[in-house]
Amino acid sequence: MKLKIAVLSGDGIGPEVCEQGVKVLKAIEKKFKHKFTFIYGLVGGAALDAKGVPLPDETLDLCLNSDAILFGAIGDPKYENSPDAKVRPEEGLLKLRKELGLYANIRPLKVFEPLIHKSPIKEKVIKNTDFIIFRELTGGIYYGEKKTSSDGNSASDSSNYTVEEIDRVAHMAFKSAKTRRKKLTLIDKANVLETSRLWRKRVKELAKQYPDVTVDYLYVDNAAMKIIVNPRQFDVILTDNLFGDILSDEASVISGSIGLLASTSIGDKSVLFEPIHGSFPEMKGKNLANPLATILSAALLLEHFKLYEEADAIRNAVEKSIEYHITTPDINSTKKFAHTSSVGEFISEYIIDKKNILYHMENISLGQSTII
């Protein structure tokens, strides 16, 4: 298969983790005889510095003319820490989602058995947790009208949703539930918000088209508690833009590290893959950032194009890296950890020639392997 992949590394640790994602995709390319072309574009703070805008036209054009987008992270303290900044890096990502019509963000969460001890939640609570969050991505309060009074003493943000915006992501979530445990949970605040009442009304109507899927409804405050105290009760979660943003980050603590969670953002013609973590500027340039979420995003990319064997090859290699403690400090429970680049090297080597790799403990501690 031939794929043109736009790589938007972004800010902070974005370039470091994206480098590992590309490295692993190149290993897949070599192993399975595909042809991937990688073209890089600027976004976020990096684009602001170089072009004066967070999403240059050439980056948008690149994305519109690519088969897929591999995205790193976005955010720069010099803009975030300035309340008077007129343009912020995050505006680049919001505009990109809007321009590409990326209306659904899909975030799977599955606990890795060897890392259960890294979670702040008890093993008996999280063991066998496996659910997916479907977050609407182009509507709601993030895209509503924003106002600040002339005296600066009041501000408002409007939240708006249409039936079309709700239905298209809801259908996607229902179809996913049909292939899993056939349970869908809508999370809203229908006791207070009119937009949530519209969400609940539409989902109840659409549920008639999916009679084999059980649907339940939770207010977001109750859901936030249940995700922590009983995460195994969830299969497919459907929610709006704001609640999905918050709940998916909350859910990331179940796995033990936000550096493990990948995501897909889908539109009618474009698709973007990214880790859910931020730019983590404190870790920038230290070669210690966890690249597994980006590497698992690469697996989702392959899966999207029905390259299931290739996606499984990445996931199997990731599981081996965890099993052999070839991981970065955030999830490594030994005194010897691997660097960002070493994790990518190990996973790439394992994909290409796993049968002939012998693990020498001294090399493993450096994230290296010996091929005989």
mmCIF file of C-alpha atoms in Angstrom:
data_model
loop_
_atom_site.group_PDB
_atom_site.id
_atom_site.type_symbol
_atom_site.label_atom_id
_atom_site.label_comp_id
_atom_site.label_asym_id
_atom_site.label_seq_id
_atom_site.Cartn_x
_atom_site.Cartn_y
_atom_site.Cartn_z
ATOM 1 C CA MET A 1 0.000 0.000 0.000
ATOM 2 C CA LYS A 2 1.119 3.552 -0.734
ATOM 3 C CA LEU A 3 0.282 6.249 1.804
ATOM 4 C CA LYS A 4 1.162 9.931 1.981
ATOM 5 C CA ILE A 5 1.410 10.873 5.654
ATOM 6 C CA ALA A 6 1.595 14.456 6.873
ATOM 7 C CA VAL A 7 3.669 14.724 10.058
ATOM 8 C CA LEU A 8 2.823 17.700 12.267
ATOM 9 C CA SER A 9 5.216 17.339 15.186
ATOM 10 C CA GLY A 10 4.169 20.568 16.885
ATOM 11 C CA ASP A 11 5.683 21.776 20.128
ATOM 12 C CA GLY A 12 7.471 20.556 23.238
ATOM 13 C CA ILE A 13 7.994 16.803 23.185
ATOM 14 C CA GLY A 14 5.975 16.524 19.970
ATOM 15 C CA PRO A 15 8.981 16.273 17.620
ATOM 16 C CA GLU A 16 10.654 13.624 19.821
ATOM 17 C CA VAL A 17 7.659 11.306 20.045
ATOM 18 C CA CYS A 18 6.682 11.834 16.401
ATOM 19 C CA GLU A 19 10.182 10.794 15.383
ATOM 20 C CA GLN A 20 9.579 7.437 17.061
ATOM 21 C CA GLY A 21 6.168 7.048 15.444
ATOM 22 C CA VAL A 22 7.716 7.621 12.010
ATOM 23 C CA LYS A 23 10.562 5.247 12.864
ATOM 24 C CA VAL A 24 8.102 2.480 13.684
ATOM 25 C CA LEU A 25 6.041 3.115 10.542
ATOM 26 C CA LYS A 26 9.247 2.830 8.512
ATOM 27 C CA ALA A 27 9.848 -0.560 10.151
ATOM 28 C CA ILE A 28 6.348 -1.607 9.084
ATOM 29 C CA GLU A 29 7.085 -0.291 5.600
ATOM 30 C CA LYS A 30 10.215 -2.454 5.405
ATOM 31 C CA LYS A 31 8.682 -5.572 6.951
ATOM 32 C CA PHE A 32 5.448 -5.597 4.960
ATOM 33 C CA LYS A 33 6.671 -4.032 1.694
ATOM 34 C CA HIS A 34 4.550 -0.881 1.791
ATOM 35 C CA LYS A 35 5.447 2.605 0.595
ATOM 36 C CA PHE A 36 4.935 5.457 3.056
ATOM 37 C CA THR A 37 5.867 9.028 2.178
ATOM 38 C CA PHE A 38 6.322 11.392 5.124
ATOM 39 C CA ILE A 39 6.009 15.158 4.627
ATOM 40 C CA TYR A 40 6.465 17.534 7.551
ATOM 41 C CA GLY A 41 4.480 20.674 8.353
ATOM 42 C CA LEU A 42 4.491 23.370 11.045
ATOM 43 C CA VAL A 43 1.682 23.880 13.546
ATOM 44 C CA GLY A 44 1.172 25.504 16.950
ATOM 45 C CA GLY A 45 3.903 27.462 18.668
ATOM 46 C CA ALA A 46 6.491 26.279 16.142
ATOM 47 C CA ALA A 47 4.365 27.749 13.352
ATOM 48 C CA LEU A 48 3.778 30.972 15.286
ATOM 49 C CA ASP A 49 7.524 31.408 15.689
ATOM 50 C CA ALA A 50 8.292 30.703 12.046
ATOM 51 C CA LYS A 51 5.223 32.024 10.208
ATOM 52 C CA GLY A 52 3.355 34.232 12.659
ATOM 53 C CA VAL A 53 0.219 32.021 12.579
ATOM 54 C CA PRO A 54 -0.525 28.729 14.390
ATOM 55 C CA LEU A 55 -1.760 26.986 11.222
ATOM 56 C CA PRO A 56 -0.038 28.193 8.033
ATOM 57 C CA ASP A 57 -1.884 27.754 4.732
ATOM 58 C CA GLU A 58 0.812 25.405 3.449
ATOM 59 C CA THR A 59 0.291 23.105 6.460
ATOM 60 C CA LEU A 60 -3.451 23.026 5.886
ATOM 61 C CA ASP A 61 -2.902 22.299 2.187
ATOM 62 C CA LEU A 62 -0.507 19.484 3.086
ATOM 63 C CA CYS A 63 -3.111 17.912 5.355
ATOM 64 C CA LEU A 64 -5.883 18.266 2.791
ATOM 65 C CA ASN A 65 -3.728 16.471 0.238
ATOM 66 C CA SER A 66 -2.484 13.640 2.457
ATOM 67 C CA ASP A 67 -3.983 10.247 3.199
ATOM 68 C CA ALA A 68 -3.437 10.647 6.949
ATOM 69 C CA ILE A 69 -1.931 12.989 9.530
ATOM 70 C CA LEU A 70 0.372 11.982 12.366
ATOM 71 C CA PHE A 71 0.192 14.716 14.996
ATOM 72 C CA GLY A 72 2.519 15.288 17.949
ATOM 73 C CA ALA A 73 1.569 17.844 20.599
ATOM 74 C CA ILE A 74 0.751 21.519 20.772
ATOM 75 C CA GLY A 75 1.394 24.272 23.319
ATOM 76 C CA ASP A 76 4.207 26.629 24.276
ATOM 77 C CA PRO A 77 4.638 28.262 27.718
ATOM 78 C CA LYS A 78 5.694 31.598 26.265
ATOM 79 C CA TYR A 79 2.214 31.928 24.770
ATOM 80 C CA GLU A 80 0.265 30.089 27.467
ATOM 81 C CA ASN A 81 1.764 32.190 30.260
ATOM 82 C CA SER A 82 0.874 35.445 28.546
ATOM 83 C CA PRO A 83 -2.792 36.337 29.219
ATOM 84 C CA ASP A 84 -2.514 39.142 26.667
ATOM 85 C CA ALA A 85 -1.374 36.900 23.820
ATOM 86 C CA LYS A 86 -3.743 37.550 20.908
ATOM 87 C CA VAL A 87 -3.026 34.228 19.196
ATOM 88 C CA ARG A 88 -2.255 30.934 20.920
ATOM 89 C CA PRO A 89 -0.758 27.673 19.614
ATOM 90 C CA GLU A 90 -3.932 25.724 20.447
ATOM 91 C CA GLU A 91 -5.864 27.786 17.917
ATOM 92 C CA GLY A 92 -3.915 25.962 15.219
ATOM 93 C CA LEU A 93 -5.296 22.598 16.288
ATOM 94 C CA LEU A 94 -8.840 23.898 16.691
ATOM 95 C CA LYS A 95 -8.711 25.446 13.219
ATOM 96 C CA LEU A 96 -7.223 22.266 11.759
ATOM 97 C CA ARG A 97 -10.057 20.174 13.190
ATOM 98 C CA LYS A 98 -12.614 22.621 11.827
ATOM 99 C CA GLU A 99 -11.081 22.982 8.365
ATOM 100 C CA LEU A 100 -10.653 19.216 7.950
ATOM 101 C CA GLY A 101 -14.066 18.478 9.376
ATOM 102 C CA LEU A 102 -12.661 16.150 12.036
ATOM 103 C CA TYR A 103 -15.911 15.674 13.893
ATOM 104 C CA ALA A 104 -15.206 12.549 15.955
ATOM 105 C CA ASN A 105 -12.332 11.865 18.327
ATOM 106 C CA ILE A 106 -11.938 8.226 19.331
ATOM 107 C CA ARG A 107 -9.862 7.395 22.384
ATOM 108 C CA PRO A 108 -9.497 3.714 23.348
ATOM 109 C CA LEU A 109 -8.414 2.857 26.879
ATOM 110 C CA LYS A 110 -7.149 -0.605 27.689
ATOM 111 C CA VAL A 111 -5.062 -1.483 30.730
ATOM 112 C CA PHE A 112 -1.694 -3.158 30.113
ATOM 113 C CA GLU A 113 -1.379 -6.033 32.587
ATOM 114 C CA PRO A 114 2.319 -5.431 33.471
ATOM 115 C CA LEU A 115 1.574 -1.767 34.234
ATOM 116 C CA ILE A 116 -1.403 -2.188 36.557
ATOM 117 C CA HIS A 117 0.845 -1.439 39.524
ATOM 118 C CA LYS A 118 1.644 1.971 38.035
ATOM 119 C CA SER A 119 -1.964 3.095 38.249
ATOM 120 C CA PRO A 120 -2.998 5.085 41.342
ATOM 121 C CA ILE A 121 -6.190 2.998 41.344
ATOM 122 C CA LYS A 122 -6.346 -0.455 42.922
ATOM 123 C CA GLU A 123 -5.771 -3.464 40.686
ATOM 124 C CA LYS A 124 -9.076 -5.092 41.624
ATOM 125 C CA VAL A 125 -10.859 -1.980 40.326
ATOM 126 C CA ILE A 126 -9.108 -1.534 36.980
ATOM 127 C CA LYS A 127 -8.118 -5.056 35.932
ATOM 128 C CA ASN A 128 -9.586 -5.883 32.486
ATOM 129 C CA THR A 129 -10.740 -2.298 31.883
ATOM 130 C CA ASP A 130 -11.385 -1.817 28.174
ATOM 131 C CA PHE A 131 -13.531 1.022 26.821
ATOM 132 C CA ILE A 132 -13.607 3.644 24.060
ATOM 133 C CA ILE A 133 -14.576 7.306 24.332
ATOM 134 C CA PHE A 134 -16.272 8.906 21.327
ATOM 135 C CA ARG A 135 -15.943 12.679 21.677
ATOM 136 C CA GLU A 136 -17.668 15.133 19.345
ATOM 137 C CA LEU A 137 -14.921 17.403 18.121
ATOM 138 C CA THR A 138 -16.133 20.395 16.119
ATOM 139 C CA GLY A 139 -19.075 21.780 18.092
ATOM 140 C CA GLY A 140 -19.886 22.898 21.602
ATOM 141 C CA ILE A 141 -18.350 25.535 23.791
ATOM 142 C CA TYR A 142 -14.897 25.423 22.184
ATOM 143 C CA TYR A 143 -16.310 26.746 18.924
ATOM 144 C CA GLY A 144 -19.123 28.923 20.244
ATOM 145 C CA GLU A 145 -19.141 32.710 20.307
ATOM 146 C CA LYS A 146 -16.727 34.162 22.851
ATOM 147 C CA LYS A 147 -17.152 37.587 24.415
ATOM 148 C CA THR A 148 -15.336 39.746 26.931
ATOM 149 C CA SER A 149 -16.878 42.995 28.132
ATOM 150 C CA SER A 150 -15.148 46.240 27.276
ATOM 151 C CA ASP A 151 -14.227 46.786 30.931
ATOM 152 C CA GLY A 152 -12.810 43.266 31.221
ATOM 153 C CA ASN A 153 -15.059 42.400 34.165
ATOM 154 C CA SER A 154 -17.193 39.745 32.497
ATOM 155 C CA ALA A 155 -16.877 37.122 29.792
ATOM 156 C CA SER A 156 -19.014 34.476 28.138
ATOM 157 C CA ASP A 157 -18.632 31.387 25.954
ATOM 158 C CA SER A 158 -21.580 30.001 24.005
ATOM 159 C CA SER A 159 -22.173 26.285 23.504
ATOM 160 C CA ASN A 160 -24.058 25.289 20.362
ATOM 161 C CA TYR A 161 -24.966 21.924 18.835
ATOM 162 C CA THR A 162 -27.002 20.862 15.841
ATOM 163 C CA VAL A 163 -28.806 17.588 15.237
ATOM 164 C CA GLU A 164 -26.421 16.836 12.373
ATOM 165 C CA GLU A 165 -23.351 17.271 14.587
ATOM 166 C CA ILE A 166 -24.775 14.951 17.220
ATOM 167 C CA ASP A 167 -26.095 12.291 14.855
ATOM 168 C CA ARG A 168 -22.928 11.712 12.864
ATOM 169 C CA VAL A 169 -20.739 10.932 15.879
ATOM 170 C CA ALA A 170 -23.554 9.037 17.620
ATOM 171 C CA HIS A 171 -23.945 6.695 14.640
ATOM 172 C CA MET A 172 -20.208 6.025 14.756
ATOM 173 C CA ALA A 173 -20.365 5.195 18.473
ATOM 174 C CA PHE A 174 -23.370 2.897 18.034
ATOM 175 C CA LYS A 175 -21.628 1.009 15.224
ATOM 176 C CA SER A 176 -18.568 0.545 17.407
ATOM 177 C CA ALA A 177 -20.718 -0.754 20.270
ATOM 178 C CA LYS A 178 -22.231 -3.365 17.923
ATOM 179 C CA THR A 179 -18.750 -4.848 17.372
ATOM 180 C CA ARG A 180 -17.850 -4.833 21.079
ATOM 181 C CA ARG A 181 -19.956 -5.630 24.173
ATOM 182 C CA LYS A 182 -23.040 -3.887 22.781
ATOM 183 C CA LYS A 183 -23.289 -1.214 25.449
ATOM 184 C CA LEU A 184 -23.261 2.559 24.940
ATOM 185 C CA THR A 185 -23.245 5.233 27.649
ATOM 186 C CA LEU A 186 -24.186 8.819 26.830
ATOM 187 C CA ILE A 187 -22.597 11.301 29.218
ATOM 188 C CA ASP A 188 -24.198 14.732 29.449
ATOM 189 C CA LYS A 189 -25.604 17.345 31.829
ATOM 190 C CA ALA A 190 -29.202 17.160 30.693
ATOM 191 C CA ASN A 191 -30.535 18.286 34.069
ATOM 192 C CA VAL A 192 -29.016 21.738 33.438
ATOM 193 C CA LEU A 193 -27.946 22.289 29.811
ATOM 194 C CA GLU A 194 -30.168 22.652 26.763
ATOM 195 C CA THR A 195 -27.451 21.261 24.499
ATOM 196 C CA SER A 196 -27.318 18.139 26.658
ATOM 197 C CA ARG A 197 -31.080 17.757 26.421
ATOM 198 C CA LEU A 198 -30.762 17.804 22.643
ATOM 199 C CA TRP A 199 -27.997 15.184 22.847
ATOM 200 C CA ARG A 200 -30.159 12.927 25.009
ATOM 201 C CA LYS A 201 -33.211 13.367 22.775
ATOM 202 C CA ARG A 202 -31.260 12.471 19.634
ATOM 203 C CA VAL A 203 -29.477 9.470 21.141
ATOM 204 C CA LYS A 204 -32.777 8.048 22.394
ATOM 205 C CA GLU A 205 -34.178 8.409 18.887
ATOM 206 C CA LEU A 206 -31.131 6.890 17.176
ATOM 207 C CA ALA A 207 -31.051 3.985 19.634
ATOM 208 C CA LYS A 208 -34.164 2.602 17.897
ATOM 209 C CA GLN A 209 -31.947 1.846 14.893
ATOM 210 C CA TYR A 210 -29.605 -0.245 17.067
ATOM 211 C CA PRO A 211 -31.923 -2.533 19.086
ATOM 212 C CA ASP A 212 -29.093 -4.901 20.050
ATOM 213 C CA VAL A 213 -27.162 -2.092 21.805
ATOM 214 C CA THR A 214 -28.047 -1.312 25.425
ATOM 215 C CA VAL A 215 -27.973 2.432 26.139
ATOM 216 C CA ASP A 216 -27.668 4.135 29.478
ATOM 217 C CA TYR A 217 -27.356 7.794 30.431
ATOM 218 C CA LEU A 218 -25.154 9.439 33.052
ATOM 219 C CA TYR A 219 -24.697 13.030 34.171
ATOM 220 C CA VAL A 220 -21.099 14.060 33.718
ATOM 221 C CA ASP A 221 -20.375 14.548 37.432
ATOM 222 C CA ASN A 222 -21.639 11.045 38.226
ATOM 223 C CA ALA A 223 -19.759 9.619 35.243
ATOM 224 C CA ALA A 224 -16.499 11.243 36.378
ATOM 225 C CA MET A 225 -16.807 9.349 39.654
ATOM 226 C CA LYS A 226 -17.789 6.029 38.056
ATOM 227 C CA ILE A 227 -14.882 6.097 35.593
ATOM 228 C CA ILE A 228 -12.573 5.925 38.595
ATOM 229 C CA VAL A 229 -14.485 3.667 40.999
ATOM 230 C CA ASN A 230 -15.858 1.210 38.424
ATOM 231 C CA PRO A 231 -14.291 1.691 34.980
ATOM 232 C CA ARG A 232 -15.101 -1.858 33.862
ATOM 233 C CA GLN A 233 -18.782 -0.966 33.594
ATOM 234 C CA PHE A 234 -18.072 1.071 30.459
ATOM 235 C CA ASP A 235 -17.817 -0.216 26.902
ATOM 236 C CA VAL A 236 -18.467 2.702 24.511
ATOM 237 C CA ILE A 237 -18.791 6.221 25.922
ATOM 238 C CA LEU A 238 -20.388 8.971 23.819
ATOM 239 C CA THR A 239 -20.171 12.608 24.848
ATOM 240 C CA ASP A 240 -19.735 16.186 23.675
ATOM 241 C CA ASN A 241 -16.571 18.167 23.034
ATOM 242 C CA LEU A 242 -15.984 19.683 26.474
ATOM 243 C CA PHE A 243 -16.954 16.647 28.543
ATOM 244 C CA GLY A 244 -14.999 14.342 26.235
ATOM 245 C CA ASP A 245 -11.869 16.431 26.617
ATOM 246 C CA ILE A 246 -12.040 16.347 30.404
ATOM 247 C CA LEU A 247 -13.188 12.746 30.881
ATOM 248 C CA SER A 248 -10.639 11.223 28.510
ATOM 249 C CA ASP A 249 -7.810 12.938 30.364
ATOM 250 C CA GLU A 250 -9.283 11.756 33.651
ATOM 251 C CA ALA A 251 -9.532 8.221 32.311
ATOM 252 C CA SER A 252 -5.867 8.274 31.319
ATOM 253 C CA VAL A 253 -4.813 7.870 34.959
ATOM 254 C CA ILE A 254 -6.357 4.397 34.939
ATOM 255 C CA SER A 255 -3.600 3.140 32.643
ATOM 256 C CA GLY A 256 -0.880 4.606 34.850
ATOM 257 C CA SER A 257 0.359 7.205 32.370
ATOM 258 C CA ILE A 258 -1.160 9.667 29.931
ATOM 259 C CA GLY A 259 1.782 8.699 27.715
ATOM 260 C CA LEU A 260 0.053 5.431 26.785
ATOM 261 C CA LEU A 261 -3.137 6.651 25.170
ATOM 262 C CA ALA A 262 -3.570 7.089 21.436
ATOM 263 C CA SER A 263 -6.455 8.655 19.548
ATOM 264 C CA THR A 264 -8.035 9.008 16.135
ATOM 265 C CA SER A 265 -9.852 12.087 14.837
ATOM 266 C CA ILE A 266 -12.080 11.319 11.860
ATOM 267 C CA GLY A 267 -13.805 13.443 9.247
ATOM 268 C CA ASP A 268 -15.520 12.600 5.996
ATOM 269 C CA LYS A 269 -12.314 13.001 3.978
ATOM 270 C CA SER A 270 -9.479 13.434 6.486
ATOM 271 C CA VAL A 271 -8.147 11.459 9.435
ATOM 272 C CA LEU A 272 -5.642 12.467 12.114
ATOM 273 C CA PHE A 273 -3.822 10.319 14.675
ATOM 274 C CA GLU A 274 -2.296 11.702 17.862
ATOM 275 C CA PRO A 275 -1.374 10.923 21.461
ATOM 276 C CA ILE A 276 -3.736 12.514 23.948
ATOM 277 C CA HIS A 277 -0.934 14.029 26.047
ATOM 278 C CA GLY A 278 0.149 17.637 25.800
ATOM 279 C CA SER A 279 3.437 19.184 24.780
ATOM 280 C CA PHE A 280 5.034 18.683 28.256
ATOM 281 C CA PRO A 281 7.577 21.497 27.727
ATOM 282 C CA GLU A 282 9.469 20.637 30.937
ATOM 283 C CA MET A 283 10.570 17.380 29.298
ATOM 284 C CA LYS A 284 11.452 18.874 25.917
ATOM 285 C CA GLY A 285 14.840 17.831 24.558
ATOM 286 C CA LYS A 286 15.627 15.392 27.374
ATOM 287 C CA ASN A 287 14.923 12.212 25.374
ATOM 288 C CA LEU A 288 12.777 10.930 28.251
ATOM 289 C CA ALA A 289 9.242 11.476 26.968
ATOM 290 C CA ASN A 290 7.080 8.385 26.581
ATOM 291 C CA PRO A 291 6.588 7.701 22.832
ATOM 292 C CA LEU A 292 4.193 4.759 23.224
ATOM 293 C CA ALA A 293 1.023 6.814 22.770
ATOM 294 C CA THR A 294 2.361 8.142 19.469
ATOM 295 C CA ILE A 295 3.512 4.687 18.401
ATOM 296 C CA LEU A 296 0.084 3.273 19.266
ATOM 297 C CA SER A 297 -1.431 6.139 17.266
ATOM 298 C CA ALA A 298 0.595 4.827 14.329
ATOM 299 C CA ALA A 299 -1.068 1.447 14.912
ATOM 300 C CA LEU A 300 -4.473 3.119 14.744
ATOM 301 C CA LEU A 301 -3.407 4.750 11.486
ATOM 302 C CA LEU A 302 -2.615 1.368 9.963
ATOM 303 C CA GLU A 303 -5.829 -0.120 11.286
ATOM 304 C CA HIS A 304 -7.810 2.700 9.672
ATOM 305 C CA PHE A 305 -6.470 1.583 6.287
ATOM 306 C CA LYS A 306 -7.353 -2.055 7.090
ATOM 307 C CA LEU A 307 -3.721 -3.031 7.659
ATOM 308 C CA TYR A 308 -4.698 -5.132 10.651
ATOM 309 C CA GLU A 309 -1.692 -7.451 10.700
ATOM 310 C CA GLU A 310 0.627 -4.458 10.591
ATOM 311 C CA ALA A 311 -1.249 -2.712 13.422
ATOM 312 C CA ASP A 312 -1.053 -5.870 15.528
ATOM 313 C CA ALA A 313 2.688 -6.057 14.867
ATOM 314 C CA ILE A 314 3.084 -2.625 16.465
ATOM 315 C CA ARG A 315 0.887 -3.479 19.434
ATOM 316 C CA ASN A 316 2.728 -6.757 20.020
ATOM 317 C CA ALA A 317 6.053 -4.929 19.950
ATOM 318 C CA VAL A 318 4.739 -2.318 22.390
ATOM 319 C CA GLU A 319 3.623 -5.082 24.759
ATOM 320 C CA LYS A 320 7.097 -6.632 24.542
ATOM 321 C CA SER A 321 8.746 -3.312 25.307
ATOM 322 C CA ILE A 322 6.595 -3.081 28.437
ATOM 323 C CA GLU A 323 7.224 -6.711 29.383
ATOM 324 C CA TYR A 324 10.994 -6.263 29.119
ATOM 325 C CA HIS A 325 10.956 -2.849 30.856
ATOM 326 C CA ILE A 326 12.205 -1.069 27.751
ATOM 327 C CA THR A 327 10.206 1.965 28.757
ATOM 328 C CA THR A 328 10.648 5.579 29.783
ATOM 329 C CA PRO A 329 10.778 6.665 33.456
ATOM 330 C CA ASP A 330 7.065 7.455 33.781
ATOM 331 C CA ILE A 331 6.103 3.773 33.514
ATOM 332 C CA ASN A 332 9.373 2.007 34.303
ATOM 333 C CA SER A 333 9.445 0.305 37.691
ATOM 334 C CA THR A 334 13.124 -0.664 37.553
ATOM 335 C CA LYS A 335 16.209 1.422 38.250
ATOM 336 C CA LYS A 336 17.218 1.215 34.599
ATOM 337 C CA PHE A 337 14.967 2.951 32.108
ATOM 338 C CA ALA A 338 15.088 3.488 28.363
ATOM 339 C CA HIS A 339 15.232 6.771 26.524
ATOM 340 C CA THR A 340 12.602 7.933 24.068
ATOM 341 C CA SER A 341 14.721 7.067 21.045
ATOM 342 C CA SER A 342 15.719 3.678 22.480
ATOM 343 C CA VAL A 343 12.088 2.668 22.923
ATOM 344 C CA GLY A 344 11.444 3.470 19.268
ATOM 345 C CA GLU A 345 14.547 1.553 18.199
ATOM 346 C CA PHE A 346 13.581 -1.554 20.142
ATOM 347 C CA ILE A 347 10.009 -1.600 18.831
ATOM 348 C CA SER A 348 11.236 -1.078 15.265
ATOM 349 C CA GLU A 349 13.783 -3.881 15.545
ATOM 350 C CA TYR A 350 11.240 -6.211 17.101
ATOM 351 C CA ILE A 351 8.829 -5.594 14.219
ATOM 352 C CA ILE A 352 11.480 -6.246 11.563
ATOM 353 C CA ASP A 353 13.126 -9.378 13.015
ATOM 354 C CA LYS A 354 11.655 -10.453 16.342
ATOM 355 C CA LYS A 355 12.613 -14.122 15.981
ATOM 356 C CA ASN A 356 16.337 -13.378 15.853
ATOM 357 C CA ILE A 357 16.530 -10.862 18.662
ATOM 358 C CA LEU A 358 18.311 -12.022 21.809
ATOM 359 C CA TYR A 359 17.827 -9.879 24.847
ATOM 360 C CA HIS A 360 20.920 -9.064 26.812
ATOM 361 C CA MET A 361 19.963 -7.388 30.080
ATOM 362 C CA GLU A 362 22.640 -4.738 29.875
ATOM 363 C CA ASN A 363 21.537 -3.756 26.385
ATOM 364 C CA ILE A 364 17.874 -3.932 27.290
ATOM 365 C CA SER A 365 18.436 -1.435 30.075
ATOM 366 C CA LEU A 366 19.619 0.976 27.391
ATOM 367 C CA GLY A 367 16.694 0.165 25.173
ATOM 368 C CA GLN A 368 18.890 -1.685 22.684
ATOM 369 C CA SER A 369 18.822 -5.216 21.320
ATOM 370 C CA THR A 370 21.291 -7.653 19.819
ATOM 371 C CA ILE A 371 20.364 -9.266 16.505
ATOM 372 C CA ILE A 372 22.040 -12.599 15.755
#
